[in-house]
PDB file of C-alpha atoms in Angstrom:
ATOM      1  CA  MET Y 307     -95.547   6.423  -9.326  1.00  0.00           C
ATOM      2  CA  GLN Y 308     -92.824   5.615 -11.960  1.00  0.00           C
ATOM      3  CA  ARG Y 309     -89.367   4.680 -10.755  1.00  0.00           C
ATOM      4  CA  HIS Y 310     -86.558   6.665 -12.644  1.00  0.00           C
ATOM      5  CA  VAL Y 311     -83.498   4.964 -14.268  1.00  0.00           C
ATOM      6  CA  LEU Y 312     -80.754   6.921 -15.838  1.00  0.00           C
ATOM      7  CA  ILE Y 313     -79.054   5.192 -18.856  1.00  0.00           C
ATOM      8  CA  ILE Y 314     -75.612   6.168 -20.018  1.00  0.00           C
ATOM      9  CA  GLU Y 315     -74.932   4.527 -23.277  1.00  0.00           C
ATOM     10  CA  ASP Y 316     -73.537   5.792 -26.619  1.00  0.00           C
ATOM     11  CA  ASP Y 317     -75.002   3.170 -28.994  1.00  0.00           C
ATOM     12  CA  GLU Y 318     -77.990   4.659 -30.440  1.00  0.00           C
ATOM     13  CA  GLN Y 319     -79.775   1.439 -31.158  1.00  0.00           C
ATOM     14  CA  LEU Y 320     -79.071  -0.187 -27.827  1.00  0.00           C
ATOM     15  CA  GLY Y 321     -79.868   2.982 -25.855  1.00  0.00           C
ATOM     16  CA  ALA Y 322     -83.386   3.230 -27.538  1.00  0.00           C
ATOM     17  CA  GLN Y 323     -83.943  -0.457 -26.810  1.00  0.00           C
ATOM     18  CA  LEU Y 324     -83.042   0.018 -23.084  1.00  0.00           C
ATOM     19  CA  VAL Y 325     -85.517   2.890 -22.752  1.00  0.00           C
ATOM     20  CA  ARG Y 326     -88.143   0.856 -24.424  1.00  0.00           C
ATOM     21  CA  HIS Y 327     -87.657  -2.253 -22.189  1.00  0.00           C
ATOM     22  CA  LEU Y 328     -87.823  -0.089 -19.176  1.00  0.00           C
ATOM     23  CA  GLU Y 329     -90.968   1.658 -20.290  1.00  0.00           C
ATOM     24  CA  GLU Y 330     -92.582  -1.632 -21.063  1.00  0.00           C
ATOM     25  CA  ALA Y 331     -91.816  -2.696 -17.511  1.00  0.00           C
ATOM     26  CA  GLY Y 332     -93.536   0.417 -16.139  1.00  0.00           C
ATOM     27  CA  LEU Y 333     -90.331   2.233 -15.536  1.00  0.00           C
ATOM     28  CA  ARG Y 334     -89.022   5.632 -16.757  1.00  0.00           C
ATOM     29  CA  GLY Y 335     -85.823   5.698 -18.631  1.00  0.00           C
ATOM     30  CA  ARG Y 336     -83.647   8.791 -19.223  1.00  0.00           C
ATOM     31  CA  TRP Y 337     -80.909   8.498 -21.633  1.00  0.00           C
ATOM     32  CA  LEU Y 338     -77.446  10.262 -21.831  1.00  0.00           C
ATOM     33  CA  LYS Y 339     -75.331   9.407 -24.913  1.00  0.00           C
ATOM     34  CA  ASP Y 340     -71.799  10.343 -23.691  1.00  0.00           C
ATOM     35  CA  GLY Y 341     -69.636  10.110 -20.708  1.00  0.00           C
ATOM     36  CA  ARG Y 342     -69.303  13.262 -18.488  1.00  0.00           C
ATOM     37  CA  ARG Y 343     -69.211  14.466 -14.931  1.00  0.00           C
ATOM     38  CA  LEU Y 344     -72.876  14.045 -13.596  1.00  0.00           C
ATOM     39  CA  ASP Y 345     -74.334  16.735 -11.318  1.00  0.00           C
ATOM     40  CA  GLY Y 346     -77.348  17.149  -9.021  1.00  0.00           C
ATOM     41  CA  ASP Y 347     -79.715  17.922 -11.932  1.00  0.00           C
ATOM     42  CA  ASP Y 348     -78.651  14.649 -13.761  1.00  0.00           C
ATOM     43  CA  LEU Y 349     -79.481  12.536 -10.693  1.00  0.00           C
ATOM     44  CA  ARG Y 350     -82.742  14.351  -9.623  1.00  0.00           C
ATOM     45  CA  GLN Y 351     -85.345  11.585  -8.870  1.00  0.00           C
ATOM     46  CA  VAL Y 352     -82.891   8.880 -10.347  1.00  0.00           C
ATOM     47  CA  GLU Y 353     -82.945   5.650  -8.367  1.00  0.00           C
ATOM     48  CA  LEU Y 354     -80.587   3.549 -10.565  1.00  0.00           C
ATOM     49  CA  VAL Y 355     -77.903   4.349 -13.068  1.00  0.00           C
ATOM     50  CA  VAL Y 356     -77.232   1.985 -15.982  1.00  0.00           C
ATOM     51  CA  LEU Y 357     -73.608   2.673 -17.103  1.00  0.00           C
ATOM     52  CA  ASP Y 358     -71.675   1.620 -20.158  1.00  0.00           C
ATOM     53  CA  LEU Y 359     -67.902   1.721 -19.994  1.00  0.00           C
ATOM     54  CA  MET Y 360     -66.661   2.493 -23.414  1.00  0.00           C
ATOM     55  CA  LEU Y 361     -68.083   6.090 -23.802  1.00  0.00           C
ATOM     56  CA  PRO Y 362     -67.057   9.052 -25.835  1.00  0.00           C
ATOM     57  CA  SER Y 363     -65.534  12.117 -23.900  1.00  0.00           C
ATOM     58  CA  MET Y 364     -65.132  10.182 -20.600  1.00  0.00           C
ATOM     59  CA  HIS Y 365     -64.604   6.509 -19.658  1.00  0.00           C
ATOM     60  CA  GLY Y 366     -67.378   4.892 -17.705  1.00  0.00           C
ATOM     61  CA  PHE Y 367     -65.009   4.052 -14.670  1.00  0.00           C
ATOM     62  CA  ASP Y 368     -64.242   7.811 -14.483  1.00  0.00           C
ATOM     63  CA  VAL Y 369     -67.954   8.619 -14.652  1.00  0.00           C
ATOM     64  CA  LEU Y 370     -68.512   6.075 -11.765  1.00  0.00           C
ATOM     65  CA  LYS Y 371     -65.683   7.403  -9.714  1.00  0.00           C
ATOM     66  CA  HIS Y 372     -66.967  11.080  -9.971  1.00  0.00           C
ATOM     67  CA  LEU Y 373     -70.541   9.782  -9.359  1.00  0.00           C
ATOM     68  CA  ARG Y 374     -69.559   8.203  -6.144  1.00  0.00           C
ATOM     69  CA  THR Y 375     -68.411  11.603  -4.777  1.00  0.00           C
ATOM     70  CA  LEU Y 376     -71.934  12.886  -5.191  1.00  0.00           C
ATOM     71  CA  SER Y 377     -74.353  10.026  -4.531  1.00  0.00           C
ATOM     72  CA  ASP Y 378     -74.932   6.508  -3.424  1.00  0.00           C
ATOM     73  CA  VAL Y 379     -77.463   5.802  -6.123  1.00  0.00           C
ATOM     74  CA  PRO Y 380     -77.174   2.174  -7.226  1.00  0.00           C
ATOM     75  CA  VAL Y 381     -75.082   1.605 -10.343  1.00  0.00           C
ATOM     76  CA  LEU Y 382     -75.553  -1.313 -12.927  1.00  0.00           C
ATOM     77  CA  ILE Y 383     -72.598  -1.582 -15.233  1.00  0.00           C
ATOM     78  CA  LEU Y 384     -73.606  -2.759 -18.823  1.00  0.00           C
ATOM     79  CA  SER Y 385     -70.571  -3.486 -20.915  1.00  0.00           C
ATOM     80  CA  ALA Y 386     -69.122  -5.672 -23.729  1.00  0.00           C
ATOM     81  CA  ARG Y 387     -66.042  -6.018 -21.589  1.00  0.00           C
ATOM     82  CA  SER Y 388     -66.156  -9.425 -19.935  1.00  0.00           C
ATOM     83  CA  ASP Y 389     -62.700  -9.517 -18.222  1.00  0.00           C
ATOM     84  CA  THR Y 390     -62.829 -10.432 -14.597  1.00  0.00           C
ATOM     85  CA  ALA Y 391     -60.389  -7.597 -13.882  1.00  0.00           C
ATOM     86  CA  ASP Y 392     -62.966  -5.062 -15.335  1.00  0.00           C
ATOM     87  CA  LYS Y 393     -65.711  -6.612 -13.103  1.00  0.00           C
ATOM     88  CA  ILE Y 394     -63.707  -6.444  -9.959  1.00  0.00           C
ATOM     89  CA  ARG Y 395     -62.574  -2.775 -10.816  1.00  0.00           C
ATOM     90  CA  GLY Y 396     -66.116  -1.808 -11.417  1.00  0.00           C
ATOM     91  CA  LEU Y 397     -67.297  -3.338  -7.989  1.00  0.00           C
ATOM     92  CA  LYS Y 398     -64.318  -1.758  -6.191  1.00  0.00           C
ATOM     93  CA  LEU Y 399     -65.239   1.718  -7.577  1.00  0.00           C
ATOM     94  CA  GLY Y 400     -68.795   1.400  -6.263  1.00  0.00           C
ATOM     95  CA  ALA Y 401     -70.814  -0.350  -8.839  1.00  0.00           C
ATOM     96  CA  ASP Y 402     -73.601  -2.654  -7.588  1.00  0.00           C
ATOM     97  CA  ASP Y 403     -73.847  -5.108 -10.376  1.00  0.00           C
ATOM     98  CA  TYR Y 404     -72.203  -5.855 -13.686  1.00  0.00           C
ATOM     99  CA  MET Y 405     -73.777  -7.342 -16.881  1.00  0.00           C
ATOM    100  CA  THR Y 406     -71.950  -8.237 -20.042  1.00  0.00           C
ATOM    101  CA  LYS Y 407     -73.249  -7.606 -23.589  1.00  0.00           C
ATOM    102  CA  PRO Y 408     -74.976  -9.144 -25.421  1.00  0.00           C
ATOM    103  CA  PHE Y 409     -77.720  -9.837 -22.903  1.00  0.00           C
ATOM    104  CA  TRP Y 410     -81.453 -11.050 -22.754  1.00  0.00           C
ATOM    105  CA  PRO Y 411     -83.836  -8.033 -22.352  1.00  0.00           C
ATOM    106  CA  GLU Y 412     -85.773 -10.063 -19.702  1.00  0.00           C
ATOM    107  CA  GLU Y 413     -82.634 -10.555 -17.609  1.00  0.00           C
ATOM    108  CA  PHE Y 414     -81.755  -6.782 -17.832  1.00  0.00           C
ATOM    109  CA  VAL Y 415     -85.277  -5.760 -16.715  1.00  0.00           C
ATOM    110  CA  GLU Y 416     -85.306  -8.232 -13.799  1.00  0.00           C
ATOM    111  CA  ARG Y 417     -81.853  -7.105 -12.653  1.00  0.00           C
ATOM    112  CA  VAL Y 418     -83.107  -3.542 -12.564  1.00  0.00           C
ATOM    113  CA  ARG Y 419     -86.311  -4.590 -10.708  1.00  0.00           C
ATOM    114  CA  ALA Y 420     -84.289  -6.470  -8.130  1.00  0.00           C
ATOM    115  CA  ARG Y 421     -82.033  -3.516  -7.458  1.00  0.00           C
ATOM    116  CA  LEU Y 422     -84.985  -1.078  -7.123  1.00  0.00           C
ATOM    117  CA  ARG Y 423     -87.051  -3.246  -4.820  1.00  0.00           C
ATOM    118  CA  ARG Y 424     -84.324  -3.793  -2.142  1.00  0.00           C
ATOM    119  CA  PRO Y 425     -85.560  -2.221   1.059  1.00  0.00           C
ATOM    120  CA  ILE Y 426     -82.622  -0.211   2.215  1.00  0.00           C
ATOM    121  CA  MET Y 427     -83.158   2.616   4.791  1.00  0.00           C
ATOM    122  CA  GLN Y 428     -80.284   4.946   5.432  1.00  0.00           C
ATOM    123  CA  HIS Y 429     -80.081   6.879   8.686  1.00  0.00           C
ATOM    124  CA  PRO Y 430     -77.670   9.551   9.836  1.00  0.00           C
ATOM    125  CA  GLY Y 431     -76.282   7.138  12.328  1.00  0.00           C
ATOM    126  CA  GLY Y 432     -76.644   3.784  10.565  1.00  0.00           C
ATOM    127  CA  VAL Y 433     -78.363   1.449   8.288  1.00  0.00           C
ATOM    128  CA  GLN Y 434     -81.438  -0.725   8.364  1.00  0.00           C
ATOM    129  CA  VAL Y 435     -82.008  -3.710   5.978  1.00  0.00           C
ATOM    130  CA  GLY Y 436     -84.991  -5.880   6.851  1.00  0.00           C
ATOM    131  CA  ALA Y 437     -84.576  -7.008  10.462  1.00  0.00           C
ATOM    132  CA  LEU Y 438     -80.882  -6.114  10.588  1.00  0.00           C
ATOM    133  CA  ARG Y 439     -80.116  -2.591  12.149  1.00  0.00           C
ATOM    134  CA  ILE Y 440     -76.581  -1.056  12.391  1.00  0.00           C
ATOM    135  CA  ASP Y 441     -76.113   1.898  14.738  1.00  0.00           C
ATOM    136  CA  LYS Y 442     -72.763   3.205  13.524  1.00  0.00           C
ATOM    137  CA  GLU Y 443     -72.691   5.958  16.204  1.00  0.00           C
ATOM    138  CA  ARG Y 444     -73.050   3.621  19.128  1.00  0.00           C
ATOM    139  CA  ARG Y 445     -71.372   0.753  17.265  1.00  0.00           C
ATOM    140  CA  GLU Y 446     -74.182  -1.646  17.948  1.00  0.00           C
ATOM    141  CA  VAL Y 447     -75.841  -4.248  15.691  1.00  0.00           C
ATOM    142  CA  PHE Y 448     -79.430  -5.525  16.222  1.00  0.00           C
ATOM    143  CA  VAL Y 449     -81.352  -8.266  14.633  1.00  0.00           C
ATOM    144  CA  ALA Y 450     -85.056  -8.130  15.158  1.00  0.00           C
ATOM    145  CA  ASP Y 451     -84.357  -5.557  17.886  1.00  0.00           C
ATOM    146  CA  GLU Y 452     -82.062  -8.013  19.652  1.00  0.00           C
ATOM    147  CA  LEU Y 453     -78.541  -6.719  20.527  1.00  0.00           C
ATOM    148  CA  VAL Y 454     -75.955  -8.793  18.826  1.00  0.00           C
ATOM    149  CA  PRO Y 455     -72.531  -8.812  20.706  1.00  0.00           C
ATOM    150  CA  LEU Y 456     -69.682  -8.295  18.283  1.00  0.00           C
ATOM    151  CA  THR Y 457     -66.007  -7.705  18.662  1.00  0.00           C
ATOM    152  CA  ARG Y 458     -64.412  -4.483  17.272  1.00  0.00           C
ATOM    153  CA  VAL Y 459     -63.216  -6.295  14.125  1.00  0.00           C
ATOM    154  CA  GLU Y 460     -66.526  -7.866  13.546  1.00  0.00           C
ATOM    155  CA  PHE Y 461     -68.527  -4.663  13.833  1.00  0.00           C
ATOM    156  CA  ASP Y 462     -66.037  -2.966  11.522  1.00  0.00           C
ATOM    157  CA  LEU Y 463     -66.409  -5.733   8.882  1.00  0.00           C
ATOM    158  CA  ILE Y 464     -70.306  -5.556   8.941  1.00  0.00           C
ATOM    159  CA  ALA Y 465     -70.248  -1.732   9.040  1.00  0.00           C
ATOM    160  CA  ALA Y 466     -67.956  -1.722   5.821  1.00  0.00           C
ATOM    161  CA  LEU Y 467     -70.348  -4.118   4.181  1.00  0.00           C
ATOM    162  CA  ALA Y 468     -73.374  -2.061   5.258  1.00  0.00           C
ATOM    163  CA  GLU Y 469     -72.143   1.124   3.434  1.00  0.00           C
ATOM    164  CA  ARG Y 470     -73.599  -0.316   0.241  1.00  0.00           C
ATOM    165  CA  PRO Y 471     -75.982  -3.069   0.955  1.00  0.00           C
ATOM    166  CA  GLY Y 472     -76.363  -5.490  -1.944  1.00  0.00           C
ATOM    167  CA  ALA Y 473     -73.007  -4.469  -3.489  1.00  0.00           C
ATOM    168  CA  ALA Y 474     -70.089  -6.720  -3.279  1.00  0.00           C
ATOM    169  CA  MET Y 475     -66.788  -5.753  -1.601  1.00  0.00           C
ATOM    170  CA  THR Y 476     -63.541  -7.517  -2.549  1.00  0.00           C
ATOM    171  CA  ARG Y 477     -61.732  -9.529   0.195  1.00  0.00           C
ATOM    172  CA  ARG Y 478     -58.734  -7.307  -0.446  1.00  0.00           C
ATOM    173  CA  ALA Y 479     -60.869  -4.061   0.222  1.00  0.00           C
ATOM    174  CA  LEU Y 480     -62.321  -5.607   3.313  1.00  0.00           C
ATOM    175  CA  VAL Y 481     -58.878  -6.532   4.630  1.00  0.00           C
ATOM    176  CA  GLU Y 482     -57.318  -3.132   3.889  1.00  0.00           C
ATOM    177  CA  ARG Y 483     -60.338  -1.455   5.576  1.00  0.00           C
ATOM    178  CA  VAL Y 484     -60.454  -3.566   8.762  1.00  0.00           C
ATOM    179  CA  LEU Y 485     -57.486  -6.079   9.026  1.00  0.00           C
ATOM    180  CA  ASP Y 486     -53.777  -6.229   8.381  1.00  0.00           C
ATOM    181  CA  ALA Y 487     -53.111  -6.762   4.694  1.00  0.00           C
ATOM    182  CA  ASP Y 488     -49.387  -7.429   5.367  1.00  0.00           C
ATOM    183  CA  GLN Y 489     -50.251 -10.284   7.777  1.00  0.00           C
ATOM    184  CA  GLU Y 490     -49.686 -13.836   6.434  1.00  0.00           C
ATOM    185  CA  GLY Y 491     -52.929 -15.707   5.736  1.00  0.00           C
ATOM    186  CA  TYR Y 492     -55.292 -12.559   5.857  1.00  0.00           C
ATOM    187  CA  GLU Y 493     -57.836 -14.037   3.623  1.00  0.00           C
ATOM    188  CA  ARG Y 494     -58.338 -16.999   5.861  1.00  0.00           C
ATOM    189  CA  THR Y 495     -58.494 -14.656   8.892  1.00  0.00           C
ATOM    190  CA  LEU Y 496     -61.243 -12.699   7.075  1.00  0.00           C
ATOM    191  CA  ASP Y 497     -63.173 -15.889   6.363  1.00  0.00           C
ATOM    192  CA  VAL Y 498     -62.977 -16.814   9.976  1.00  0.00           C
ATOM    193  CA  HIS Y 499     -64.348 -13.490  11.034  1.00  0.00           C
ATOM    194  CA  ILE Y 500     -67.114 -13.564   8.599  1.00  0.00           C
ATOM    195  CA  SER Y 501     -68.114 -17.056   9.805  1.00  0.00           C
ATOM    196  CA  ARG Y 502     -68.310 -15.961  13.355  1.00  0.00           C
ATOM    197  CA  ILE Y 503     -70.384 -12.903  12.405  1.00  0.00           C
ATOM    198  CA  ARG Y 504     -72.893 -15.054  10.504  1.00  0.00           C
ATOM    199  CA  LYS Y 505     -73.315 -17.411  13.529  1.00  0.00           C
ATOM    200  CA  LYS Y 506     -73.755 -14.392  15.911  1.00  0.00           C
ATOM    201  CA  LEU Y 507     -76.325 -12.782  13.643  1.00  0.00           C
ATOM    202  CA  GLY Y 508     -78.257 -16.133  13.631  1.00  0.00           C
ATOM    203  CA  ALA Y 509     -79.087 -15.480   9.917  1.00  0.00           C
ATOM    204  CA  PRO Y 510     -76.126 -16.697   7.817  1.00  0.00           C
ATOM    205  CA  ALA Y 511     -77.751 -15.514   4.553  1.00  0.00           C
ATOM    206  CA  LEU Y 512     -77.465 -11.830   5.637  1.00  0.00           C
ATOM    207  CA  ILE Y 513     -73.837 -11.977   4.529  1.00  0.00           C
ATOM    208  CA  GLU Y 514     -73.518 -13.478   1.153  1.00  0.00           C
ATOM    209  CA  THR Y 515     -70.353 -14.954  -0.495  1.00  0.00           C
ATOM    210  CA  VAL Y 516     -69.679 -13.542  -3.999  1.00  0.00           C
ATOM    211  CA  TRP Y 517     -67.465 -16.221  -5.502  1.00  0.00           C
ATOM    212  CA  GLY Y 518     -64.155 -15.006  -6.894  1.00  0.00           C
ATOM    213  CA  ILE Y 519     -64.814 -11.467  -5.420  1.00  0.00           C
ATOM    214  CA  GLY Y 520     -65.569 -11.305  -1.712  1.00  0.00           C
ATOM    215  CA  TYR Y 521     -68.615 -10.666   0.357  1.00  0.00           C
ATOM    216  CA  ARG Y 522     -71.822  -8.430   0.418  1.00  0.00           C
ATOM    217  CA  LEU Y 523     -74.542  -7.703   2.830  1.00  0.00           C
ATOM    218  CA  ALA Y 524     -77.845  -9.039   1.411  1.00  0.00           C
ATOM    219  CA  ALA Y 525     -80.331  -6.392   0.668  1.00  0.00           C
ATOM    220  CA  ASP Y 526     -83.299  -8.504  -0.407  1.00  0.00           C
ATOM    221  CA  GLU Y 527     -86.283  -8.424   1.640  1.00  0.00           C
ATOM    222  CA  ASP Y 528     -86.403 -12.253   2.357  1.00  0.00           C
ATOM    223  CA  ALA Y 529     -82.569 -12.508   3.270  1.00  0.00           C
TER     224      ALA Y 529
END
């Protein structure tokens, strides 16, 4: 069964190339050539969105913001804009990855494959990623079915990361969600909490550091 990828790219030549690269990799690519508000029909069967930023009609960030009101489908931003501020903004708005143009086709295909193979199971009350299970209703975390005792802050941090496994959250976003952003040394406080969570989980690689941005919950099968 083919995996479906939605490409939103206004460049005729590049869009055609992306579709071809996906098809050669055994995937199905569908192509939209301008920015607009997506709806349920656009996203039917779609498992990944590849999104350009500089689009006619509607900027890619606005497309992304509206998309996040509809769906948690993973988003890979593909843009000529290489500024760190753009990358951070894209991740804060809910993107899962960011590639800059120009790029090697092989890297593009492997990034798509990596995102599609991540074993994420969403449940009404929580999330399971590999051996890690988070029960949000009961505020409990398990690793290999063993209960991990966490403080309120520790649970809130890992629950925030678990909302989008594999996607980076900035330090500032985590602090604003869980800690006191007005407190002096808040970044150091966040790092201490993350260090304690890693030790309690017994699997430090489950929470990855994204240098220059923040942290993410690993979503790879071997994490």
